[in-house]
């Protein structure tokens, strides 16, 4: 009976150690085992021909922190008085613009030609005339600054349909960005 007790304790200890190791193992290391689809390390499964489609090129994924900036028109003689413009990025590097005259609408800045595909940070500034200019600056993942100059008008808030016309040429790289 004693031998059976020691054997049971040994099995319990080994099982506990294996469970602890499985929980502590990083997910990337855990997937190093056999492929559930029958292939391992890019080799076709036995009895199956190799795929004839070319491998897709790997593109680096954009990873960005969230960033927010804003600019407000504070000249009381302007029809744009107290208009607030906001820009934000998400973790995938997409940049968005919001015009307080059109609440709840966030416009993807990728609509504009020349926008960086992976925006890291944003900056906004606005002139005080009516119509004035809104300057949108985005920092791309390559360290280059891109700027768009958009014409503002007091009666027309920015929308996805009106922004490309208001911003004309879209984003252009700022030469000599010190990175």
PDB file of C-alpha atoms in Angstrom:
ATOM      1  CA  UNK A   1       0.000   0.000   0.000  1.00  0.00           C
ATOM      2  CA  UNK A   2       2.874   2.334   0.755  1.00  0.00           C
ATOM      3  CA  UNK A   3       4.350   1.873  -2.713  1.00  0.00           C
ATOM      4  CA  UNK A   4       1.037   2.808  -4.288  1.00  0.00           C
ATOM      5  CA  UNK A   5       0.826   6.004  -2.166  1.00  0.00           C
ATOM      6  CA  UNK A   6       4.322   7.081  -3.222  1.00  0.00           C
ATOM      7  CA  UNK A   7       3.509   6.359  -6.851  1.00  0.00           C
ATOM      8  CA  UNK A   8       0.332   8.451  -6.646  1.00  0.00           C
ATOM      9  CA  UNK A   9       2.255  11.340  -5.080  1.00  0.00           C
ATOM     10  CA  UNK A  10       4.902  11.097  -7.798  1.00  0.00           C
ATOM     11  CA  UNK A  11       2.300  11.186 -10.580  1.00  0.00           C
ATOM     12  CA  UNK A  12       0.585  14.157  -8.934  1.00  0.00           C
ATOM     13  CA  UNK A  13       3.888  16.027  -8.609  1.00  0.00           C
ATOM     14  CA  UNK A  14       4.833  15.382 -12.255  1.00  0.00           C
ATOM     15  CA  UNK A  15       1.359  16.389 -13.461  1.00  0.00           C
ATOM     16  CA  UNK A  16       1.486  19.583 -11.410  1.00  0.00           C
ATOM     17  CA  UNK A  17       4.928  20.458 -12.762  1.00  0.00           C
ATOM     18  CA  UNK A  18       3.775  19.879 -16.350  1.00  0.00           C
ATOM     19  CA  UNK A  19       0.670  22.008 -15.816  1.00  0.00           C
ATOM     20  CA  UNK A  20       2.738  24.802 -14.280  1.00  0.00           C
ATOM     21  CA  UNK A  21       5.161  24.656 -17.212  1.00  0.00           C
ATOM     22  CA  UNK A  22       2.321  24.798 -19.731  1.00  0.00           C
ATOM     23  CA  UNK A  23       0.795  27.827 -18.022  1.00  0.00           C
ATOM     24  CA  UNK A  24       4.110  29.635 -17.732  1.00  0.00           C
ATOM     25  CA  UNK A  25       5.199  28.963 -21.320  1.00  0.00           C
ATOM     26  CA  UNK A  26       4.813  31.929 -23.718  1.00  0.00           C
ATOM     27  CA  UNK A  27       2.190  31.460 -26.414  1.00  0.00           C
ATOM     28  CA  UNK A  28       4.775  31.737 -29.198  1.00  0.00           C
ATOM     29  CA  UNK A  29       6.804  28.888 -27.747  1.00  0.00           C
ATOM     30  CA  UNK A  30       3.699  26.813 -27.182  1.00  0.00           C
ATOM     31  CA  UNK A  31       2.847  26.896 -30.896  1.00  0.00           C
ATOM     32  CA  UNK A  32       6.195  25.378 -31.821  1.00  0.00           C
ATOM     33  CA  UNK A  33       4.610  21.919 -31.890  1.00  0.00           C
ATOM     34  CA  UNK A  34       2.938  20.114 -34.748  1.00  0.00           C
ATOM     35  CA  UNK A  35       0.612  22.070 -37.016  1.00  0.00           C
ATOM     36  CA  UNK A  36      -3.031  21.050 -36.544  1.00  0.00           C
ATOM     37  CA  UNK A  37      -3.558  21.237 -40.327  1.00  0.00           C
ATOM     38  CA  UNK A  38      -1.054  18.467 -40.936  1.00  0.00           C
ATOM     39  CA  UNK A  39       2.005  20.494 -41.877  1.00  0.00           C
ATOM     40  CA  UNK A  40       5.044  21.272 -39.826  1.00  0.00           C
ATOM     41  CA  UNK A  41       7.545  24.040 -40.478  1.00  0.00           C
ATOM     42  CA  UNK A  42       6.282  24.760 -43.987  1.00  0.00           C
ATOM     43  CA  UNK A  43       6.542  21.145 -45.205  1.00  0.00           C
ATOM     44  CA  UNK A  44       3.496  19.539 -46.776  1.00  0.00           C
ATOM     45  CA  UNK A  45       1.787  16.718 -44.944  1.00  0.00           C
ATOM     46  CA  UNK A  46       2.556  13.208 -46.126  1.00  0.00           C
ATOM     47  CA  UNK A  47       0.563  12.339 -49.210  1.00  0.00           C
ATOM     48  CA  UNK A  48      -0.342  15.983 -49.972  1.00  0.00           C
ATOM     49  CA  UNK A  49       1.356  17.995 -52.731  1.00  0.00           C
ATOM     50  CA  UNK A  50       3.107  21.241 -51.864  1.00  0.00           C
ATOM     51  CA  UNK A  51       1.135  24.421 -52.504  1.00  0.00           C
ATOM     52  CA  UNK A  52       1.816  26.103 -55.850  1.00  0.00           C
ATOM     53  CA  UNK A  53       0.730  29.564 -54.717  1.00  0.00           C
ATOM     54  CA  UNK A  54       3.629  31.884 -53.972  1.00  0.00           C
ATOM     55  CA  UNK A  55       4.165  32.935 -50.392  1.00  0.00           C
ATOM     56  CA  UNK A  56       2.789  36.368 -49.569  1.00  0.00           C
ATOM     57  CA  UNK A  57       5.484  38.903 -48.754  1.00  0.00           C
ATOM     58  CA  UNK A  58       5.539  39.817 -45.120  1.00  0.00           C
ATOM     59  CA  UNK A  59       4.882  43.470 -44.503  1.00  0.00           C
ATOM     60  CA  UNK A  60       5.797  44.991 -41.205  1.00  0.00           C
ATOM     61  CA  UNK A  61       2.747  45.615 -39.059  1.00  0.00           C
ATOM     62  CA  UNK A  62       2.181  49.102 -37.833  1.00  0.00           C
ATOM     63  CA  UNK A  63       2.161  49.472 -34.102  1.00  0.00           C
ATOM     64  CA  UNK A  64       1.485  52.876 -32.646  1.00  0.00           C
ATOM     65  CA  UNK A  65       0.545  54.325 -29.330  1.00  0.00           C
ATOM     66  CA  UNK A  66      -2.612  56.347 -29.109  1.00  0.00           C
ATOM     67  CA  UNK A  67      -2.151  60.068 -29.656  1.00  0.00           C
ATOM     68  CA  UNK A  68      -4.540  63.029 -29.471  1.00  0.00           C
ATOM     69  CA  UNK A  69      -4.135  66.694 -30.404  1.00  0.00           C
ATOM     70  CA  UNK A  70      -6.502  69.619 -30.798  1.00  0.00           C
ATOM     71  CA  UNK A  71      -6.747  73.204 -32.015  1.00  0.00           C
ATOM     72  CA  UNK A  72      -9.473  75.770 -31.366  1.00  0.00           C
ATOM     73  CA  UNK A  73     -10.308  78.986 -33.190  1.00  0.00           C
ATOM     74  CA  UNK A  74     -10.457  81.661 -30.479  1.00  0.00           C
ATOM     75  CA  UNK A  75     -10.883  84.830 -32.565  1.00  0.00           C
ATOM     76  CA  UNK A  76     -14.382  86.159 -31.792  1.00  0.00           C
ATOM     77  CA  UNK A  77     -14.578  88.055 -35.089  1.00  0.00           C
ATOM     78  CA  UNK A  78     -14.503  84.773 -37.014  1.00  0.00           C
ATOM     79  CA  UNK A  79     -17.496  82.649 -37.943  1.00  0.00           C
ATOM     80  CA  UNK A  80     -15.323  79.747 -36.757  1.00  0.00           C
ATOM     81  CA  UNK A  81     -15.152  81.105 -33.183  1.00  0.00           C
ATOM     82  CA  UNK A  82     -14.851  78.225 -30.687  1.00  0.00           C
ATOM     83  CA  UNK A  83     -14.650  75.590 -33.423  1.00  0.00           C
ATOM     84  CA  UNK A  84     -12.569  72.748 -32.069  1.00  0.00           C
ATOM     85  CA  UNK A  85     -10.602  70.427 -34.320  1.00  0.00           C
ATOM     86  CA  UNK A  86      -9.299  67.134 -32.891  1.00  0.00           C
ATOM     87  CA  UNK A  87      -6.924  64.564 -34.358  1.00  0.00           C
ATOM     88  CA  UNK A  88      -6.262  61.102 -32.952  1.00  0.00           C
ATOM     89  CA  UNK A  89      -4.367  57.942 -33.841  1.00  0.00           C
ATOM     90  CA  UNK A  90      -5.237  54.389 -32.937  1.00  0.00           C
ATOM     91  CA  UNK A  91      -2.868  51.524 -32.137  1.00  0.00           C
ATOM     92  CA  UNK A  92      -2.799  50.400 -35.780  1.00  0.00           C
ATOM     93  CA  UNK A  93      -1.431  53.790 -36.955  1.00  0.00           C
ATOM     94  CA  UNK A  94      -4.642  55.146 -38.473  1.00  0.00           C
ATOM     95  CA  UNK A  95      -5.176  58.890 -38.034  1.00  0.00           C
ATOM     96  CA  UNK A  96      -8.596  60.529 -37.698  1.00  0.00           C
ATOM     97  CA  UNK A  97      -9.946  64.096 -37.667  1.00  0.00           C
ATOM     98  CA  UNK A  98     -13.009  65.454 -35.843  1.00  0.00           C
ATOM     99  CA  UNK A  99     -14.648  68.845 -36.459  1.00  0.00           C
ATOM    100  CA  UNK A 100     -16.763  70.056 -33.512  1.00  0.00           C
ATOM    101  CA  UNK A 101     -19.274  71.474 -36.016  1.00  0.00           C
ATOM    102  CA  UNK A 102     -19.985  67.852 -36.969  1.00  0.00           C
ATOM    103  CA  UNK A 103     -20.069  66.036 -33.579  1.00  0.00           C
ATOM    104  CA  UNK A 104     -19.442  62.320 -33.475  1.00  0.00           C
ATOM    105  CA  UNK A 105     -17.958  62.127 -36.981  1.00  0.00           C
ATOM    106  CA  UNK A 106     -14.324  61.015 -37.128  1.00  0.00           C
ATOM    107  CA  UNK A 107     -12.801  61.183 -40.601  1.00  0.00           C
ATOM    108  CA  UNK A 108     -10.074  58.725 -41.551  1.00  0.00           C
ATOM    109  CA  UNK A 109      -7.189  60.869 -42.816  1.00  0.00           C
ATOM    110  CA  UNK A 110      -6.160  58.077 -45.187  1.00  0.00           C
ATOM    111  CA  UNK A 111      -8.774  59.630 -47.503  1.00  0.00           C
ATOM    112  CA  UNK A 112      -6.217  62.317 -48.305  1.00  0.00           C
ATOM    113  CA  UNK A 113      -3.483  61.609 -50.836  1.00  0.00           C
ATOM    114  CA  UNK A 114       0.007  61.235 -49.386  1.00  0.00           C
ATOM    115  CA  UNK A 115      -1.141  60.303 -45.866  1.00  0.00           C
ATOM    116  CA  UNK A 116       1.377  58.079 -44.072  1.00  0.00           C
ATOM    117  CA  UNK A 117       0.226  54.470 -43.725  1.00  0.00           C
ATOM    118  CA  UNK A 118       1.434  54.324 -40.128  1.00  0.00           C
ATOM    119  CA  UNK A 119       0.890  57.573 -38.211  1.00  0.00           C
ATOM    120  CA  UNK A 120       2.632  57.764 -34.858  1.00  0.00           C
ATOM    121  CA  UNK A 121       1.616  61.248 -33.654  1.00  0.00           C
ATOM    122  CA  UNK A 122      -0.590  64.178 -34.666  1.00  0.00           C
ATOM    123  CA  UNK A 123      -0.469  67.967 -34.393  1.00  0.00           C
ATOM    124  CA  UNK A 124      -3.062  70.571 -35.382  1.00  0.00           C
ATOM    125  CA  UNK A 125      -3.070  74.340 -35.767  1.00  0.00           C
ATOM    126  CA  UNK A 126      -5.706  76.688 -37.170  1.00  0.00           C
ATOM    127  CA  UNK A 127      -5.614  80.243 -38.476  1.00  0.00           C
ATOM    128  CA  UNK A 128      -8.215  82.652 -37.205  1.00  0.00           C
ATOM    129  CA  UNK A 129      -9.711  84.005 -40.432  1.00  0.00           C
ATOM    130  CA  UNK A 130     -12.932  82.914 -42.075  1.00  0.00           C
ATOM    131  CA  UNK A 131     -12.183  81.063 -44.238  1.00  0.00           C
ATOM    132  CA  UNK A 132      -8.960  80.124 -42.555  1.00  0.00           C
ATOM    133  CA  UNK A 133      -6.587  77.198 -42.711  1.00  0.00           C
ATOM    134  CA  UNK A 134      -6.284  74.059 -40.653  1.00  0.00           C
ATOM    135  CA  UNK A 135      -2.809  72.538 -40.655  1.00  0.00           C
ATOM    136  CA  UNK A 136      -2.701  68.806 -39.941  1.00  0.00           C
ATOM    137  CA  UNK A 137       0.732  67.335 -39.222  1.00  0.00           C
ATOM    138  CA  UNK A 138       1.323  63.591 -38.877  1.00  0.00           C
ATOM    139  CA  UNK A 139       4.521  61.831 -37.845  1.00  0.00           C
ATOM    140  CA  UNK A 140       5.016  58.710 -39.945  1.00  0.00           C
ATOM    141  CA  UNK A 141       6.633  55.538 -38.624  1.00  0.00           C
ATOM    142  CA  UNK A 142       9.684  56.282 -40.778  1.00  0.00           C
ATOM    143  CA  UNK A 143      10.249  59.533 -38.812  1.00  0.00           C
ATOM    144  CA  UNK A 144       9.059  61.844 -41.588  1.00  0.00           C
ATOM    145  CA  UNK A 145       6.574  64.605 -40.875  1.00  0.00           C
ATOM    146  CA  UNK A 146       3.668  64.971 -43.305  1.00  0.00           C
ATOM    147  CA  UNK A 147       1.502  68.096 -43.473  1.00  0.00           C
ATOM    148  CA  UNK A 148      -1.835  68.933 -45.079  1.00  0.00           C
ATOM    149  CA  UNK A 149      -3.274  72.431 -45.371  1.00  0.00           C
ATOM    150  CA  UNK A 150      -7.067  72.471 -45.397  1.00  0.00           C
ATOM    151  CA  UNK A 151      -9.297  75.497 -46.018  1.00  0.00           C
ATOM    152  CA  UNK A 152     -11.956  76.026 -43.351  1.00  0.00           C
ATOM    153  CA  UNK A 153     -15.296  77.782 -43.812  1.00  0.00           C
ATOM    154  CA  UNK A 154     -17.724  78.716 -41.046  1.00  0.00           C
ATOM    155  CA  UNK A 155     -20.793  77.149 -42.638  1.00  0.00           C
ATOM    156  CA  UNK A 156     -19.312  73.886 -43.825  1.00  0.00           C
ATOM    157  CA  UNK A 157     -18.016  71.349 -41.290  1.00  0.00           C
ATOM    158  CA  UNK A 158     -15.556  68.754 -42.467  1.00  0.00           C
ATOM    159  CA  UNK A 159     -17.064  65.427 -43.532  1.00  0.00           C
ATOM    160  CA  UNK A 160     -15.549  62.452 -45.359  1.00  0.00           C
ATOM    161  CA  UNK A 161     -17.059  63.880 -48.562  1.00  0.00           C
ATOM    162  CA  UNK A 162     -15.807  67.477 -48.145  1.00  0.00           C
ATOM    163  CA  UNK A 163     -12.359  66.941 -46.597  1.00  0.00           C
ATOM    164  CA  UNK A 164     -10.495  65.873 -49.781  1.00  0.00           C
ATOM    165  CA  UNK A 165     -11.623  69.028 -51.624  1.00  0.00           C
ATOM    166  CA  UNK A 166     -10.803  71.263 -48.625  1.00  0.00           C
ATOM    167  CA  UNK A 167      -7.305  69.795 -48.309  1.00  0.00           C
ATOM    168  CA  UNK A 168      -6.395  70.011 -52.002  1.00  0.00           C
ATOM    169  CA  UNK A 169      -3.088  68.237 -52.551  1.00  0.00           C
ATOM    170  CA  UNK A 170      -3.377  66.262 -49.322  1.00  0.00           C
ATOM    171  CA  UNK A 171      -0.291  65.401 -47.304  1.00  0.00           C
ATOM    172  CA  UNK A 172       3.195  66.324 -48.408  1.00  0.00           C
ATOM    173  CA  UNK A 173       6.385  65.304 -46.626  1.00  0.00           C
ATOM    174  CA  UNK A 174       8.158  68.107 -44.799  1.00  0.00           C
ATOM    175  CA  UNK A 175      11.692  68.092 -46.149  1.00  0.00           C
ATOM    176  CA  UNK A 176      14.602  67.917 -43.754  1.00  0.00           C
ATOM    177  CA  UNK A 177      12.721  66.224 -40.921  1.00  0.00           C
ATOM    178  CA  UNK A 178      15.560  65.695 -38.401  1.00  0.00           C
ATOM    179  CA  UNK A 179      15.387  61.955 -37.733  1.00  0.00           C
TER     180      UNK A 179
END
